[in-house]
Amino acid sequence: MSDKQSEQKTSTQKAVGGVDALIKKELTPRGVVAELDKYIVGQKKAKRAVAVALRNRVRRLKLESEMREDITPKNILMIGPTGVGKTEIARRLAKLAGSPFLKVEATKYTEVGYVGRDVESMIRDLMSAGVQMVKQEMQENVTTEAKRRAEDTLLDLLLPGSGKKPRDNKPQGSAPLIRPMGAFAINPDNGPGPGIVGTTIQVGIPIYRNNSTRKVSDNENDARNQSDDTAQAEAQQEQADPTAEDTKDKTREKFRARLREGKLEEKMVEITVSQTPQAPLMMGGGLEDIESAISGIMGAVGGSSKKKLVTVSRAREILIAEELEKLVDRDRVNDEARQRVEQTGIIFIDEIDKIAVKGDRGGGPDVSREGVQRDILPIVEGATVNTKWGPVNTDHILFIAAGAFNVSKPSDLIPELQGRFPLRVELDSLGKDDFLRILTEPKNALTKQYVELMETEKVEIEFTSEAIDRLAALAAEVNTRLENIGARRLHTIMEALLEELSFDAPDIAPCKVSITEAYVNEKLTDLVTDQDLGRYIL
């Protein structure tokens, strides 16, 4: 194995994240809370709970293997109204830890025997997310090599034959044919003594023909022999004339320079694109294994290929993607992804209160809801789920469930499932002060987003402090009078405020607009005071 191949193999085995990376990050609970504060306002209890859960993961990974297997994650149940940051806390936590993450809704699953998705599909989806994460990280390590290979392929397409080595005058298998025919003995003196013993041989020159069975006429043989002689003479002439090869190299390097300068981006080339066969779509729960089996069979048979006429810029994208697929070891990707999912995976189960069964209810669809809880229970407790990437164990996956619980209560869940979520945190409703902080403090605050969006139209907008304070007050007022949808109310308020400006922005640019308290009152007061607010703001 060459040094370049060895280096390439090593690079495909390196990944940015993973178990080792999580240990090296040394994420302290205080540091995790500080990072979450950059994006989410308030909710200190929930942030502390997830920070401790993440730290316990790091602690467990540092233990001996025997003790490590006995320590299970302490799953979390978040209780709070919609729009207060439950999903965002879980998503930011997974991104901070570099863990495979999946958000699901409990209402989308049905118990075994009903038509719909079974709960085991959430593990398959998490594994799919893990594979994509690891694959992307490994491809980033070999991007330079993939670009180099794609560039060489483009040069071969632009200059056919420039990248080929000169043909050898004696290709492999063209040695003279020597075949023994028999033995003979010669006694030059015709005496009684021993003579000269030898062997007769047959010497011939091989003729290369196609593997067809049709007879070849003498004229065709003569023409083919002349063609072979001509090709051989041309090859000898190229080998004897070193300037011809030097000219090819110079031309190839000249085209390489033009290619890197972007002067050939619109030139058309013909490339061969491989097409992977697609497995038929399977609907319904429990058929993922059949789909995986069909995918494996079709993958083993192989896909077809077709030729496409595309520009150089498009061809480069296709070729780089194909080279990245070749350079990354799929088995290594699957093994690394499975390890990450099992040791650091996070699943956020939203709307779990919608499958809770109240004690005074019986029969009807509630039986199905309780069945979903029974099916979720073994997954949360720890089970082995078969996926097309191999079996995945769920013992150490962190589950974070969330729900508003404004109709049902956490105690309406089956006792076994309640016991699997020992940590319960309540998230506070958001008021005017919280809305004020949401509009200004986060790294990508809502007002900053709209400023950047309008900047693309060359319209500069500026929010005064009085205007932001008035927006927060209006959002809190509407949440009080209508359904409390938390921070999502700010989105509807901001869209109503800037609707006219967003529509007219391309026509009035470039300009500068100041969003003042008077501007806010002019655009929103009529909507807020209207009795039928639902027509305008959710």
Coordinates of C-alpha atoms in Angstrom, one line a residue:
M1 CA 0.0 0.0 0.0
S2 CA 1.4 3.4 -1.0
D3 CA 1.8 6.3 1.5
K4 CA -1.0 8.2 -0.2
Q5 CA -3.4 5.2 0.0
S6 CA -2.4 4.7 3.7
E7 CA -3.0 8.4 4.4
Q8 CA -6.3 8.3 2.6
K9 CA -7.5 5.2 4.5
T10 CA -6.6 6.8 7.8
S11 CA -8.4 10.1 7.0
T12 CA -11.6 8.3 6.2
Q13 CA -11.5 6.7 9.6
K14 CA -11.3 10.0 11.5
A15 CA -14.5 11.7 12.6
V16 CA -15.0 15.1 14.2
G17 CA -17.5 14.0 16.8
G18 CA -18.1 10.7 18.6
V19 CA -17.6 9.3 22.1
D20 CA -14.0 10.4 22.4
A21 CA -14.8 14.0 21.2
L22 CA -17.6 14.2 23.8
I23 CA -15.1 13.3 26.6
K24 CA -12.5 15.8 25.3
K25 CA -15.0 18.7 25.2
E26 CA -15.2 18.6 29.0
L27 CA -18.7 20.2 28.9
T28 CA -19.4 21.4 32.5
P29 CA -23.0 22.0 33.5
R30 CA -22.3 25.7 34.0
G31 CA -20.8 25.9 30.6
V32 CA -23.7 24.1 29.0
V33 CA -26.2 26.5 30.6
A34 CA -24.1 29.4 29.4
E35 CA -24.2 28.1 25.8
L36 CA -27.9 27.5 26.0
D37 CA -28.4 31.1 27.3
K38 CA -27.1 32.4 24.0
Y39 CA -30.2 31.1 22.2
I40 CA -32.9 30.5 24.8
V41 CA -34.3 33.0 27.3
G42 CA -35.1 31.9 30.8
Q43 CA -36.1 28.3 31.8
K44 CA -33.2 27.9 34.2
K45 CA -34.6 24.7 35.7
A46 CA -34.8 22.9 32.3
K47 CA -31.4 24.1 31.3
R48 CA -29.8 22.8 34.5
A49 CA -31.6 19.4 34.1
V50 CA -30.3 18.8 30.6
A51 CA -26.8 20.1 31.5
V52 CA -26.6 17.6 34.4
A53 CA -27.9 14.8 32.1
L54 CA -25.2 15.6 29.6
R55 CA -22.5 15.8 32.2
N56 CA -23.5 12.4 33.6
R57 CA -23.0 11.0 30.1
V58 CA -19.4 12.2 30.1
R59 CA -18.9 10.8 33.6
R60 CA -20.3 7.4 32.6
L61 CA -18.0 7.2 29.5
K62 CA -14.9 7.6 31.8
L63 CA -15.8 4.6 33.9
E64 CA -14.7 1.0 33.5
S65 CA -16.8 -1.0 31.0
E66 CA -18.3 -3.2 33.7
M67 CA -19.6 -0.3 35.7
R68 CA -20.5 1.7 32.6
E69 CA -23.0 -0.8 31.4
D70 CA -25.0 -0.6 34.6
I71 CA -25.5 3.1 34.6
T72 CA -28.5 4.2 32.5
P73 CA -29.4 7.7 31.5
K74 CA -31.9 9.6 33.6
N75 CA -34.6 10.5 31.1
I76 CA -36.3 13.9 31.4
L77 CA -40.0 14.9 31.2
M78 CA -40.5 18.6 30.4
I79 CA -43.9 20.1 31.3
G80 CA -44.9 23.5 30.0
P81 CA -47.0 25.4 27.5
T82 CA -46.2 25.5 23.8
G83 CA -43.6 28.0 22.6
V84 CA -41.5 28.3 25.7
G85 CA -38.4 26.5 24.4
K86 CA -38.8 22.8 25.1
T87 CA -37.8 21.6 21.6
E88 CA -35.1 24.3 21.2
I89 CA -33.4 23.3 24.5
A90 CA -33.1 19.6 23.4
R91 CA -32.0 20.5 19.9
R92 CA -29.3 22.9 21.0
L93 CA -28.1 20.4 23.6
A94 CA -27.6 17.7 20.9
K95 CA -25.8 20.2 18.7
L96 CA -23.6 21.3 21.5
A97 CA -22.6 17.7 22.3
G98 CA -22.3 16.6 18.7
S99 CA -24.8 13.8 19.3
P100 CA -27.2 12.3 16.8
F101 CA -30.6 13.9 17.4
L102 CA -34.2 13.1 16.4
K103 CA -37.4 14.9 17.2
V104 CA -40.6 12.9 16.9
E105 CA -44.3 13.4 17.8
A106 CA -45.9 10.7 19.9
T107 CA -49.2 11.2 18.1
K108 CA -47.7 9.9 14.9
Y109 CA -47.3 6.4 16.2
T110 CA -49.8 3.5 16.6
E111 CA -49.6 0.4 18.6
V112 CA -48.8 -2.9 17.0
G113 CA -51.7 -4.2 14.9
Y114 CA -52.9 -0.8 13.7
V115 CA -52.0 0.8 10.4
G116 CA -49.3 3.5 10.8
R117 CA -45.8 3.9 12.0
D118 CA -44.5 1.6 14.8
V119 CA -42.4 3.1 17.6
E120 CA -39.3 1.2 16.5
S121 CA -39.1 3.4 13.5
M122 CA -37.8 6.2 15.7
I123 CA -34.6 4.2 16.3
R124 CA -34.2 3.6 12.6
D125 CA -34.7 7.3 11.9
L126 CA -32.1 8.2 14.6
M127 CA -29.7 5.7 13.1
S128 CA -30.2 7.2 9.7
A129 CA -29.4 10.7 11.1
G130 CA -26.3 9.3 12.8
V131 CA -25.1 7.7 9.5
Q132 CA -25.5 11.0 7.7
M133 CA -23.7 12.9 10.4
V134 CA -20.7 10.5 10.4
K135 CA -20.6 10.3 6.6
Q136 CA -20.5 14.1 6.2
E137 CA -17.7 14.4 8.8
M138 CA -15.6 11.7 7.1
Q139 CA -16.2 13.2 3.7
E140 CA -14.9 16.6 4.9
N141 CA -11.6 14.9 5.7
V142 CA -11.1 13.7 2.1
T143 CA -12.6 16.6 0.3
T144 CA -9.2 17.8 -1.0
E145 CA -8.4 14.4 -2.5
A146 CA -11.9 14.2 -4.1
K147 CA -11.4 17.6 -5.7
R148 CA -8.0 16.5 -7.1
R149 CA -9.5 13.4 -8.6
A150 CA -12.4 15.2 -10.0
E151 CA -10.1 17.8 -11.6
D152 CA -8.0 15.0 -13.3
T153 CA -11.2 13.4 -14.6
L154 CA -12.3 16.8 -16.0
L155 CA -9.0 17.2 -17.8
D156 CA -9.4 13.7 -19.3
L157 CA -12.8 14.8 -20.6
L158 CA -11.5 18.1 -22.0
L159 CA -8.3 16.6 -23.4
P160 CA -9.0 12.9 -24.3
G161 CA -5.8 10.9 -24.2
S162 CA -3.7 13.5 -22.4
G163 CA -3.7 11.7 -19.1
K164 CA -2.9 8.2 -20.6
K165 CA 0.6 6.8 -20.4
P166 CA 2.3 6.0 -23.7
R167 CA 1.5 2.5 -25.0
D168 CA 4.1 -0.1 -24.5
N169 CA 5.6 -1.7 -27.6
K170 CA 5.3 -5.1 -25.9
P171 CA 2.1 -5.2 -24.1
Q172 CA 1.5 -8.0 -21.6
G173 CA 0.8 -11.3 -23.2
S174 CA 2.4 -10.4 -26.6
A175 CA 5.5 -12.6 -26.1
P176 CA 6.3 -15.0 -29.0
L177 CA 4.4 -18.3 -28.8
I178 CA 6.7 -21.2 -28.2
R179 CA 5.2 -24.7 -28.4
P180 CA 7.2 -28.1 -28.2
M181 CA 6.5 -30.4 -31.1
G182 CA 8.6 -33.5 -30.4
A183 CA 12.1 -34.9 -29.8
F184 CA 14.8 -35.9 -32.3
A185 CA 18.3 -37.4 -32.3
I186 CA 21.2 -36.8 -34.8
N187 CA 24.4 -38.8 -35.0
P188 CA 26.7 -37.0 -37.5
D189 CA 29.2 -39.8 -37.8
N190 CA 26.6 -42.5 -38.1
G191 CA 28.6 -44.5 -35.6
P192 CA 27.5 -46.5 -32.6
G193 CA 28.1 -43.7 -30.1
P194 CA 25.4 -41.4 -28.8
G195 CA 24.2 -38.6 -31.1
I196 CA 22.8 -35.1 -30.5
V197 CA 19.4 -35.1 -28.8
G198 CA 17.1 -32.2 -29.3
T199 CA 13.5 -31.0 -29.3
T200 CA 11.5 -29.5 -32.1
I201 CA 9.6 -26.3 -31.3
Q202 CA 7.0 -24.1 -33.0
V203 CA 7.5 -20.3 -32.8
G204 CA 4.6 -18.0 -33.7
I205 CA 3.4 -14.4 -33.2
P206 CA 0.0 -14.1 -31.5
I207 CA -2.9 -12.3 -33.3
Y208 CA -5.5 -10.6 -31.1
R209 CA -9.0 -10.9 -32.2
N210 CA -12.4 -10.0 -30.8
N211 CA -14.3 -12.7 -28.9
S212 CA -16.8 -13.1 -31.7
T213 CA -17.4 -16.4 -33.3
R214 CA -17.7 -15.2 -37.0
K215 CA -15.0 -16.2 -39.5
V216 CA -12.5 -13.6 -40.5
S217 CA -11.6 -13.4 -44.2
D218 CA -8.0 -13.1 -45.4
N219 CA -8.6 -9.5 -46.5
E220 CA -9.8 -8.6 -43.0
N221 CA -6.7 -10.3 -41.6
D222 CA -4.4 -8.3 -43.9
A223 CA -6.2 -5.0 -43.1
R224 CA -6.0 -5.8 -39.3
N225 CA -2.3 -6.7 -39.5
Q226 CA -1.6 -3.4 -41.3
S227 CA -3.6 -1.5 -38.7
D228 CA -1.7 -3.1 -35.9
D229 CA 1.6 -2.4 -37.6
T230 CA 0.6 1.3 -38.1
A231 CA -0.5 1.6 -34.4
Q232 CA 2.8 0.0 -33.3
A233 CA 4.8 2.4 -35.5
E234 CA 2.9 5.4 -34.1
A235 CA 3.6 4.3 -30.6
Q236 CA 7.3 3.8 -31.3
Q237 CA 7.4 7.2 -32.9
E238 CA 5.8 8.8 -29.8
Q239 CA 8.2 7.0 -27.6
A240 CA 11.1 8.0 -29.7
D241 CA 10.0 11.7 -29.8
P242 CA 10.0 13.0 -26.2
T243 CA 8.8 16.4 -27.3
A244 CA 5.3 15.0 -28.2
E245 CA 4.8 13.9 -24.6
D246 CA 6.2 17.1 -23.2
T247 CA 3.7 19.0 -25.4
K248 CA 0.8 17.0 -24.0
D249 CA 1.9 17.7 -20.4
K250 CA 2.2 21.4 -21.1
T251 CA -1.2 21.5 -22.7
R252 CA -2.7 19.6 -19.8
E253 CA -1.2 21.9 -17.3
K254 CA -2.3 24.9 -19.3
F255 CA -5.9 23.6 -19.2
R256 CA -5.6 22.8 -15.5
A257 CA -4.7 26.5 -14.9
R258 CA -7.6 27.7 -16.9
L259 CA -9.9 25.2 -15.1
R260 CA -8.8 26.5 -11.7
E261 CA -9.3 30.1 -12.9
G262 CA -12.9 29.3 -13.8
K263 CA -12.5 30.1 -17.5
L264 CA -14.0 26.7 -18.6
E265 CA -17.0 26.6 -16.4
E266 CA -19.6 26.9 -19.2
K267 CA -17.9 24.4 -21.5
M268 CA -20.0 21.3 -22.2
V269 CA -18.6 17.8 -21.4
E270 CA -20.1 14.4 -21.5
I271 CA -19.9 12.3 -18.3
T272 CA -21.1 8.9 -17.3
V273 CA -23.3 9.0 -14.2
S274 CA -24.1 5.8 -12.3
Q275 CA -27.7 5.3 -11.2
T276 CA -28.3 3.4 -8.0
P277 CA -31.6 1.4 -8.2
Q278 CA -34.2 2.6 -5.8
A279 CA -36.2 0.1 -3.7
P280 CA -40.0 0.4 -3.9
L281 CA -41.6 2.5 -1.3
M282 CA -43.1 0.4 1.5
M283 CA -46.0 1.9 3.5
G284 CA -47.1 0.8 6.9
G285 CA -45.3 -0.2 10.1
G286 CA -43.2 -3.3 10.3
L287 CA -42.1 -3.3 6.7
E288 CA -38.8 -1.6 7.2
D289 CA -37.0 -4.9 7.3
I290 CA -38.5 -6.0 4.0
E291 CA -37.5 -2.7 2.5
S292 CA -33.9 -3.1 3.8
A293 CA -33.8 -6.6 2.4
I294 CA -34.9 -5.4 -1.1
S295 CA -32.4 -2.5 -0.9
G296 CA -29.6 -5.0 -0.1
I297 CA -30.5 -7.3 -3.0
M298 CA -30.8 -4.4 -5.5
G299 CA -27.6 -2.9 -4.3
A300 CA -25.8 -6.2 -4.8
V301 CA -27.1 -6.5 -8.3
G302 CA -25.7 -3.0 -9.0
G303 CA -27.1 0.0 -10.8
S304 CA -27.0 1.2 -14.4
S305 CA -25.2 4.2 -15.8
K306 CA -26.1 6.8 -18.4
K307 CA -24.2 9.5 -20.2
K308 CA -25.1 13.2 -19.6
L309 CA -24.1 16.4 -21.4
V310 CA -23.4 19.0 -18.7
T311 CA -21.3 22.0 -18.1
V312 CA -17.9 21.8 -16.5
S313 CA -19.2 23.4 -13.3
R314 CA -22.0 20.9 -13.0
A315 CA -19.7 18.0 -13.9
R316 CA -17.3 19.0 -11.2
E317 CA -20.1 18.8 -8.6
I318 CA -21.2 15.3 -9.8
L319 CA -17.6 14.0 -10.0
I320 CA -16.7 15.3 -6.5
A321 CA -19.8 13.7 -5.1
E322 CA -18.9 10.4 -6.7
E323 CA -15.3 10.5 -5.5
L324 CA -16.4 11.3 -2.0
E325 CA -18.6 8.2 -2.0
K326 CA -15.6 6.1 -3.2
L327 CA -13.2 7.5 -0.6
V328 CA -15.4 6.9 2.4
D329 CA -15.5 3.5 3.9
R330 CA -19.2 2.6 4.3
D331 CA -18.6 -0.1 6.9
R332 CA -16.6 2.3 9.0
V333 CA -19.3 4.9 8.7
N334 CA -22.0 2.4 9.9
D335 CA -19.9 1.2 12.8
E336 CA -19.1 4.7 14.0
A337 CA -22.7 5.8 13.6
R338 CA -24.0 2.9 15.6
Q339 CA -21.6 3.6 18.4
R340 CA -22.6 7.3 18.5
V341 CA -26.3 6.5 18.5
E342 CA -26.0 3.9 21.3
Q343 CA -23.7 6.0 23.5
T344 CA -24.7 9.6 22.8
G345 CA -28.0 9.6 20.9
I346 CA -30.8 11.9 22.0
I347 CA -34.5 11.4 21.1
F348 CA -37.0 14.2 21.8
I349 CA -40.6 12.9 22.1
D350 CA -43.0 15.8 21.8
E351 CA -46.7 15.9 22.4
I352 CA -46.5 12.9 24.8
D353 CA -49.4 14.4 26.8
K354 CA -51.7 13.7 23.8
I355 CA -51.3 9.9 24.3
A356 CA -51.9 10.1 28.1
V357 CA -55.1 8.4 29.2
K358 CA -57.2 10.0 31.8
G359 CA -58.5 7.7 34.6
D360 CA -62.2 8.5 34.0
R361 CA -62.1 7.5 30.4
G362 CA -62.4 4.1 28.9
G363 CA -62.7 2.4 25.5
G364 CA -62.5 4.1 22.1
P365 CA -59.3 5.6 20.8
D366 CA -57.8 5.8 24.4
V367 CA -57.0 2.1 24.1
S368 CA -54.8 2.8 21.2
R369 CA -53.1 5.7 23.1
E370 CA -52.3 3.3 26.0
G371 CA -51.0 0.8 23.4
V372 CA -48.6 3.4 22.1
Q373 CA -47.3 4.0 25.6
R374 CA -46.8 0.2 26.0
D375 CA -44.9 0.1 22.8
I376 CA -42.7 3.1 23.7
L377 CA -41.9 1.6 27.1
P378 CA -39.5 -1.2 26.0
I379 CA -37.7 1.2 23.7
V380 CA -37.1 3.6 26.6
E381 CA -36.3 0.9 29.0
G382 CA -33.7 -0.6 26.7
A383 CA -34.1 -3.0 23.7
T384 CA -32.4 -4.0 20.5
V385 CA -33.9 -2.8 17.3
N386 CA -32.9 -4.2 13.9
T387 CA -32.1 -1.7 11.3
K388 CA -30.5 -2.0 7.8
W389 CA -27.2 -0.8 9.4
G390 CA -27.3 -3.5 12.0
P391 CA -28.9 -4.0 15.4
V392 CA -29.0 -0.9 17.6
N393 CA -29.2 -1.1 21.4
T394 CA -31.3 1.6 23.2
D395 CA -30.1 1.1 26.7
H396 CA -28.0 4.4 26.8
I397 CA -30.0 6.6 24.5
L398 CA -31.2 9.8 26.3
F399 CA -35.0 10.3 25.9
I400 CA -36.5 13.7 26.5
A401 CA -40.3 13.8 26.5
A402 CA -42.3 17.0 26.5
G403 CA -45.9 18.1 26.7
A404 CA -48.2 20.9 27.7
F405 CA -50.3 18.7 29.9
N406 CA -53.1 21.3 29.9
V407 CA -55.8 18.6 29.4
S408 CA -54.2 15.5 30.9
K409 CA -51.6 15.2 33.7
P410 CA -48.3 13.4 33.9
S411 CA -49.9 10.9 36.3
D412 CA -52.2 9.8 33.4
L413 CA -49.3 8.1 31.7
I414 CA -48.9 4.4 32.6
P415 CA -46.9 3.9 35.7
E416 CA -44.1 2.0 34.0
L417 CA -43.6 4.8 31.6
Q418 CA -43.6 7.4 34.4
G419 CA -40.9 5.5 36.1
R420 CA -38.7 5.8 33.0
F421 CA -38.8 9.6 33.2
P422 CA -37.5 10.2 36.7
L423 CA -36.5 13.8 36.1
R424 CA -39.4 16.2 35.7
V425 CA -39.0 20.0 35.1
E426 CA -41.7 22.6 34.7
L427 CA -41.1 25.4 32.2
D428 CA -42.5 28.8 33.0
S429 CA -44.9 30.8 30.8
L430 CA -43.4 33.8 29.0
G431 CA -44.3 37.3 29.9
K432 CA -43.5 40.8 28.7
D433 CA -40.0 40.8 30.2
D434 CA -39.2 37.5 28.6
F435 CA -40.4 38.7 25.2
L436 CA -38.3 41.8 25.5
R437 CA -35.2 39.7 26.1
I438 CA -36.1 37.3 23.2
L439 CA -36.3 40.2 20.9
T440 CA -32.8 41.5 21.8
E441 CA -30.6 39.1 23.7
P442 CA -30.2 35.8 21.8
K443 CA -27.4 35.4 19.3
N444 CA -29.9 35.3 16.4
A445 CA -32.6 37.5 17.9
L446 CA -35.8 38.0 15.9
T447 CA -35.2 41.7 15.3
K448 CA -31.7 40.9 14.0
Q449 CA -33.1 38.3 11.6
Y450 CA -35.5 40.9 10.1
V451 CA -32.7 43.5 9.8
E452 CA -30.5 41.0 7.9
L453 CA -33.4 40.0 5.6
M454 CA -34.2 43.6 4.7
E455 CA -30.6 44.3 4.2
T456 CA -30.6 41.9 1.2
E457 CA -33.1 44.3 -0.5
K458 CA -30.9 47.3 0.4
V459 CA -33.5 48.5 2.9
E460 CA -31.9 49.4 6.2
I461 CA -34.3 49.1 9.2
E462 CA -33.6 50.1 12.7
F463 CA -35.7 49.2 15.8
T464 CA -35.8 51.8 18.6
S465 CA -35.9 50.6 22.2
E466 CA -39.4 52.0 22.7
A467 CA -40.6 50.1 19.7
I468 CA -39.2 46.8 21.0
D469 CA -40.8 47.4 24.4
R470 CA -44.1 48.1 22.7
L471 CA -43.8 44.8 20.6
A472 CA -43.2 42.8 23.8
A473 CA -46.1 44.3 25.6
L474 CA -48.5 43.6 22.6
A475 CA -47.3 40.0 22.4
A476 CA -48.0 39.5 26.1
E477 CA -51.4 41.1 25.8
V478 CA -52.5 39.0 22.9
N479 CA -51.3 35.8 24.6
T480 CA -53.3 36.7 27.7
R481 CA -56.5 37.4 25.7
L482 CA -56.2 34.5 23.3
E483 CA -54.5 31.1 23.5
N484 CA -51.0 31.3 25.0
I485 CA -48.6 30.2 22.3
G486 CA -45.5 31.5 23.9
A487 CA -42.7 33.0 21.9
R488 CA -44.4 32.0 18.6
R489 CA -46.7 34.9 19.1
L490 CA -43.7 37.2 18.4
H491 CA -43.4 35.7 14.9
T492 CA -47.0 36.7 14.0
I493 CA -46.6 40.1 15.6
M494 CA -43.4 40.8 13.6
E495 CA -44.9 39.6 10.3
A496 CA -48.0 41.8 10.8
L497 CA -45.7 44.8 11.6
L498 CA -43.4 44.4 8.6
E499 CA -45.9 43.0 6.1
E500 CA -46.3 46.2 4.1
L501 CA -42.6 47.0 4.2
S502 CA -41.6 43.5 3.1
F503 CA -44.0 43.8 0.1
D504 CA -42.7 47.3 -1.0
A505 CA -39.0 46.7 -0.2
P506 CA -37.8 45.9 -3.8
D507 CA -39.6 49.1 -5.1
I508 CA -38.4 51.6 -2.5
A509 CA -34.8 50.4 -2.1
P510 CA -32.3 51.8 -1.3
C511 CA -33.7 53.5 1.8
K512 CA -33.6 53.6 5.6
V513 CA -36.7 53.0 7.8
S514 CA -36.8 53.6 11.5
I515 CA -39.3 51.4 13.4
T516 CA -40.5 53.6 16.3
E517 CA -43.3 53.2 18.8
A518 CA -45.6 55.3 16.7
Y519 CA -44.9 53.0 13.7
V520 CA -45.8 50.0 15.8
N521 CA -49.0 51.5 17.1
E522 CA -50.0 52.5 13.6
K523 CA -49.6 49.0 12.2
L524 CA -50.7 46.9 15.1
T525 CA -53.0 48.8 17.5
D526 CA -56.1 48.2 15.3
L527 CA -55.4 44.5 15.1
V528 CA -54.9 44.1 18.9
T529 CA -58.0 46.1 19.8
D530 CA -60.2 44.2 17.3
Q531 CA -62.5 41.7 19.1
D532 CA -61.9 39.1 16.4
L533 CA -58.2 38.8 16.8
G534 CA -58.1 35.3 15.6
R535 CA -58.6 36.5 12.0
Y536 CA -55.4 38.4 12.1
I537 CA -53.0 36.8 14.6
L538 CA -53.4 33.1 14.7

